[in-house]
Amino acid sequence: METNRQKKMGALLQADLVDILQGEVRKNGISNLIISVSKVSVTTDLSIAKVYLSVFPTDKAPELLKAIQSNAPLIKHDLSQRVKNQLRKVPNLIFYIDDSLDYIEKIDSALKGDENPIENRELLDRRKKK
Protein backbone atom coordinates (compact mmCIF):
# COMPACT_ATOMS: atom_id res chain seq x y z
CA MET A 1 0.00 0.00 0.00
CA GLU A 2 1.30 3.41 -0.97
CA THR A 3 2.03 5.99 1.69
CA ASN A 4 0.80 9.56 1.39
CA ARG A 5 4.29 10.67 0.47
CA GLN A 6 4.48 8.17 -2.39
CA LYS A 7 1.06 9.27 -3.66
CA LYS A 8 1.96 12.96 -3.55
CA MET A 9 5.26 12.35 -5.27
CA GLY A 10 3.56 10.23 -7.95
CA ALA A 11 0.96 12.92 -8.59
CA LEU A 12 3.65 15.61 -8.83
CA LEU A 13 5.73 13.54 -11.27
CA GLN A 14 2.65 12.62 -13.31
CA ALA A 15 1.61 16.23 -13.88
CA ASP A 16 5.08 17.31 -14.95
CA LEU A 17 5.69 14.26 -17.14
CA VAL A 18 2.47 14.96 -19.04
CA ASP A 19 3.69 18.48 -19.78
CA ILE A 20 7.12 17.26 -20.85
CA LEU A 21 5.90 14.45 -23.14
CA GLN A 22 3.08 16.41 -24.76
CA GLY A 23 5.38 19.39 -25.18
CA GLU A 24 7.88 17.21 -27.06
CA VAL A 25 5.13 15.90 -29.32
CA ARG A 26 4.01 19.45 -30.13
CA LYS A 27 7.58 20.74 -30.53
CA ASN A 28 8.47 17.99 -33.02
CA GLY A 29 5.32 18.64 -35.03
CA ILE A 30 3.97 15.12 -34.66
CA SER A 31 0.27 15.07 -35.45
CA ASN A 32 -2.35 12.39 -34.76
CA LEU A 33 -0.61 11.17 -31.59
CA ILE A 34 -1.88 11.43 -28.03
CA ILE A 35 0.28 10.49 -25.05
CA SER A 36 -1.10 10.50 -21.55
CA VAL A 37 0.45 9.39 -18.29
CA SER A 38 -2.18 7.17 -16.70
CA LYS A 39 -0.31 6.36 -13.49
CA VAL A 40 2.99 6.94 -11.73
CA SER A 41 3.84 4.61 -8.87
CA VAL A 42 6.88 5.31 -6.73
CA THR A 43 8.75 2.65 -4.74
CA THR A 44 8.91 2.89 -0.95
CA ASP A 45 12.52 4.12 -0.99
CA LEU A 46 11.55 6.78 -3.59
CA SER A 47 14.34 5.73 -5.95
CA ILE A 48 12.28 4.32 -8.84
CA ALA A 49 9.13 5.64 -10.48
CA LYS A 50 7.13 3.36 -12.75
CA VAL A 51 5.43 5.49 -15.38
CA TYR A 52 2.45 3.98 -17.23
CA LEU A 53 1.71 5.59 -20.59
CA SER A 54 -1.44 5.44 -22.67
CA VAL A 55 -0.82 6.04 -26.36
CA PHE A 56 -3.42 6.66 -29.05
CA PRO A 57 -3.32 5.25 -31.71
CA THR A 58 -2.13 2.06 -30.04
CA ASP A 59 -0.26 0.73 -33.08
CA LYS A 60 2.42 3.41 -32.54
CA ALA A 61 2.89 2.46 -28.87
CA PRO A 62 5.85 0.01 -29.14
CA GLU A 63 8.02 2.30 -31.26
CA LEU A 64 7.12 5.29 -29.10
CA LEU A 65 7.99 3.37 -25.93
CA LYS A 66 11.43 2.54 -27.35
CA ALA A 67 12.00 6.21 -28.22
CA ILE A 68 10.93 7.35 -24.76
CA GLN A 69 13.09 4.73 -23.04
CA SER A 70 16.13 5.78 -25.06
CA ASN A 71 15.50 9.42 -24.07
CA ALA A 72 14.80 8.63 -20.40
CA PRO A 73 17.91 10.49 -19.11
CA LEU A 74 16.86 13.65 -20.97
CA ILE A 75 13.30 13.34 -19.68
CA LYS A 76 14.64 12.87 -16.15
CA HIS A 77 16.78 16.00 -16.55
CA ASP A 78 13.81 18.08 -17.75
CA LEU A 79 11.77 16.71 -14.87
CA SER A 80 14.48 17.55 -12.35
CA GLN A 81 14.56 21.15 -13.58
CA ARG A 82 10.81 21.42 -13.00
CA VAL A 83 10.68 19.83 -9.54
CA LYS A 84 14.01 20.99 -8.12
CA ASN A 85 12.28 23.06 -5.43
CA GLN A 86 9.98 20.23 -4.33
CA LEU A 87 12.21 17.15 -4.45
CA ARG A 88 15.78 16.55 -3.39
CA LYS A 89 16.34 13.66 -5.75
CA VAL A 90 14.32 12.70 -8.81
CA PRO A 91 13.70 8.95 -9.01
CA ASN A 92 14.82 6.83 -11.95
CA LEU A 93 12.04 6.56 -14.51
CA ILE A 94 10.90 3.23 -15.92
CA PHE A 95 8.31 3.49 -18.68
CA TYR A 96 5.56 0.97 -19.46
CA ILE A 97 2.64 0.92 -21.88
CA ASP A 98 -0.69 0.89 -20.07
CA ASP A 99 -2.99 -1.38 -22.07
CA SER A 100 -5.84 -1.46 -19.55
CA LEU A 101 -8.10 0.58 -21.84
CA ASP A 102 -7.63 -1.95 -24.65
CA TYR A 103 -8.40 -4.76 -22.22
CA ILE A 104 -11.63 -3.05 -21.11
CA GLU A 105 -12.59 -2.43 -24.73
CA LYS A 106 -12.11 -6.11 -25.61
CA ILE A 107 -14.32 -7.15 -22.70
CA ASP A 108 -17.01 -4.67 -23.75
CA SER A 109 -16.96 -5.82 -27.37
CA ALA A 110 -17.10 -9.46 -26.29
CA LEU A 111 -20.14 -8.80 -24.13
CA LYS A 112 -21.89 -6.75 -26.81
CA GLY A 113 -20.99 -8.99 -29.72
CA ASP A 114 -21.91 -12.48 -30.85
CA GLU A 115 -19.51 -14.12 -28.41
CA ASN A 116 -21.51 -13.50 -25.28
CA PRO A 117 -21.03 -16.56 -23.02
CA ILE A 118 -23.92 -15.46 -20.80
CA GLU A 119 -26.42 -15.80 -23.64
CA ASN A 120 -24.71 -18.58 -25.56
CA ARG A 121 -23.53 -21.32 -23.16
CA GLU A 122 -21.84 -23.31 -25.92
CA LEU A 123 -19.01 -20.78 -25.98
CA LEU A 124 -17.96 -21.73 -22.45
CA ASP A 125 -16.62 -25.14 -23.49
CA ARG A 126 -14.54 -23.49 -26.17
CA ARG A 127 -13.01 -20.98 -23.71
CA LYS A 128 -11.96 -23.53 -21.11
CA LYS A 129 -8.24 -24.19 -20.88
CA LYS A 130 -7.28 -27.69 -21.87
Short mmCIF file of C-alpha atoms in Angstrom, two decimals, residues 10-129:
data_model
loop_
_atom_site.label_atom_id
_atom_site.label_comp_id
_atom_site.label_asym_id
_atom_site.label_seq_id
_atom_site.Cartn_x
_atom_site.Cartn_y
_atom_site.Cartn_z
CA GLY A 10 3.56 10.23 -7.95
CA ALA A 11 0.96 12.92 -8.59
CA LEU A 12 3.65 15.61 -8.83
CA LEU A 13 5.73 13.54 -11.27
CA GLN A 14 2.65 12.62 -13.31
CA ALA A 15 1.61 16.23 -13.88
CA ASP A 16 5.08 17.31 -14.95
CA LEU A 17 5.69 14.26 -17.14
CA VAL A 18 2.47 14.96 -19.04
CA ASP A 19 3.69 18.48 -19.78
CA ILE A 20 7.12 17.26 -20.85
CA LEU A 21 5.90 14.45 -23.14
CA GLN A 22 3.08 16.41 -24.76
CA GLY A 23 5.38 19.39 -25.18
CA GLU A 24 7.88 17.21 -27.06
CA VAL A 25 5.13 15.90 -29.32
CA ARG A 26 4.01 19.45 -30.13
CA LYS A 27 7.58 20.74 -30.53
CA ASN A 28 8.47 17.99 -33.02
CA GLY A 29 5.32 18.64 -35.03
CA ILE A 30 3.97 15.12 -34.66
CA SER A 31 0.27 15.07 -35.45
CA ASN A 32 -2.35 12.39 -34.76
CA LEU A 33 -0.61 11.17 -31.59
CA ILE A 34 -1.88 11.43 -28.03
CA ILE A 35 0.28 10.49 -25.05
CA SER A 36 -1.10 10.50 -21.55
CA VAL A 37 0.45 9.39 -18.29
CA SER A 38 -2.18 7.17 -16.70
CA LYS A 39 -0.31 6.36 -13.49
CA VAL A 40 2.99 6.94 -11.73
CA SER A 41 3.84 4.61 -8.87
CA VAL A 42 6.88 5.31 -6.73
CA THR A 43 8.75 2.65 -4.74
CA THR A 44 8.91 2.89 -0.95
CA ASP A 45 12.52 4.12 -0.99
CA LEU A 46 11.55 6.78 -3.59
CA SER A 47 14.34 5.73 -5.95
CA ILE A 48 12.28 4.32 -8.84
CA ALA A 49 9.13 5.64 -10.48
CA LYS A 50 7.13 3.36 -12.75
CA VAL A 51 5.43 5.49 -15.38
CA TYR A 52 2.45 3.98 -17.23
CA LEU A 53 1.71 5.59 -20.59
CA SER A 54 -1.44 5.44 -22.67
CA VAL A 55 -0.82 6.04 -26.36
CA PHE A 56 -3.42 6.66 -29.05
CA PRO A 57 -3.32 5.25 -31.71
CA THR A 58 -2.13 2.06 -30.04
CA ASP A 59 -0.26 0.73 -33.08
CA LYS A 60 2.42 3.41 -32.54
CA ALA A 61 2.89 2.46 -28.87
CA PRO A 62 5.85 0.01 -29.14
CA GLU A 63 8.02 2.30 -31.26
CA LEU A 64 7.12 5.29 -29.10
CA LEU A 65 7.99 3.37 -25.93
CA LYS A 66 11.43 2.54 -27.35
CA ALA A 67 12.00 6.21 -28.22
CA ILE A 68 10.93 7.35 -24.76
CA GLN A 69 13.09 4.73 -23.04
CA SER A 70 16.13 5.78 -25.06
CA ASN A 71 15.50 9.42 -24.07
CA ALA A 72 14.80 8.63 -20.40
CA PRO A 73 17.91 10.49 -19.11
CA LEU A 74 16.86 13.65 -20.97
CA ILE A 75 13.30 13.34 -19.68
CA LYS A 76 14.64 12.87 -16.15
CA HIS A 77 16.78 16.00 -16.55
CA ASP A 78 13.81 18.08 -17.75
CA LEU A 79 11.77 16.71 -14.87
CA SER A 80 14.48 17.55 -12.35
CA GLN A 81 14.56 21.15 -13.58
CA ARG A 82 10.81 21.42 -13.00
CA VAL A 83 10.68 19.83 -9.54
CA LYS A 84 14.01 20.99 -8.12
CA ASN A 85 12.28 23.06 -5.43
CA GLN A 86 9.98 20.23 -4.33
CA LEU A 87 12.21 17.15 -4.45
CA ARG A 88 15.78 16.55 -3.39
CA LYS A 89 16.34 13.66 -5.75
CA VAL A 90 14.32 12.70 -8.81
CA PRO A 91 13.70 8.95 -9.01
CA ASN A 92 14.82 6.83 -11.95
CA LEU A 93 12.04 6.56 -14.51
CA ILE A 94 10.90 3.23 -15.92
CA PHE A 95 8.31 3.49 -18.68
CA TYR A 96 5.56 0.97 -19.46
CA ILE A 97 2.64 0.92 -21.88
CA ASP A 98 -0.69 0.89 -20.07
CA ASP A 99 -2.99 -1.38 -22.07
CA SER A 100 -5.84 -1.46 -19.55
CA LEU A 101 -8.10 0.58 -21.84
CA ASP A 102 -7.63 -1.95 -24.65
CA TYR A 103 -8.40 -4.76 -22.22
CA ILE A 104 -11.63 -3.05 -21.11
CA GLU A 105 -12.59 -2.43 -24.73
CA LYS A 106 -12.11 -6.11 -25.61
CA ILE A 107 -14.32 -7.15 -22.70
CA ASP A 108 -17.01 -4.67 -23.75
CA SER A 109 -16.96 -5.82 -27.37
CA ALA A 110 -17.10 -9.46 -26.29
CA LEU A 111 -20.14 -8.80 -24.13
CA LYS A 112 -21.89 -6.75 -26.81
CA GLY A 113 -20.99 -8.99 -29.72
CA ASP A 114 -21.91 -12.48 -30.85
CA GLU A 115 -19.51 -14.12 -28.41
CA ASN A 116 -21.51 -13.50 -25.28
CA PRO A 117 -21.03 -16.56 -23.02
CA ILE A 118 -23.92 -15.46 -20.80
CA GLU A 119 -26.42 -15.80 -23.64
CA ASN A 120 -24.71 -18.58 -25.56
CA ARG A 121 -23.53 -21.32 -23.16
CA GLU A 122 -21.84 -23.31 -25.92
CA LEU A 123 -19.01 -20.78 -25.98
CA LEU A 124 -17.96 -21.73 -22.45
CA ASP A 125 -16.62 -25.14 -23.49
CA ARG A 126 -14.54 -23.49 -26.17
CA ARG A 127 -13.01 -20.98 -23.71
CA LYS A 128 -11.96 -23.53 -21.11
CA LYS A 129 -8.24 -24.19 -20.88
#
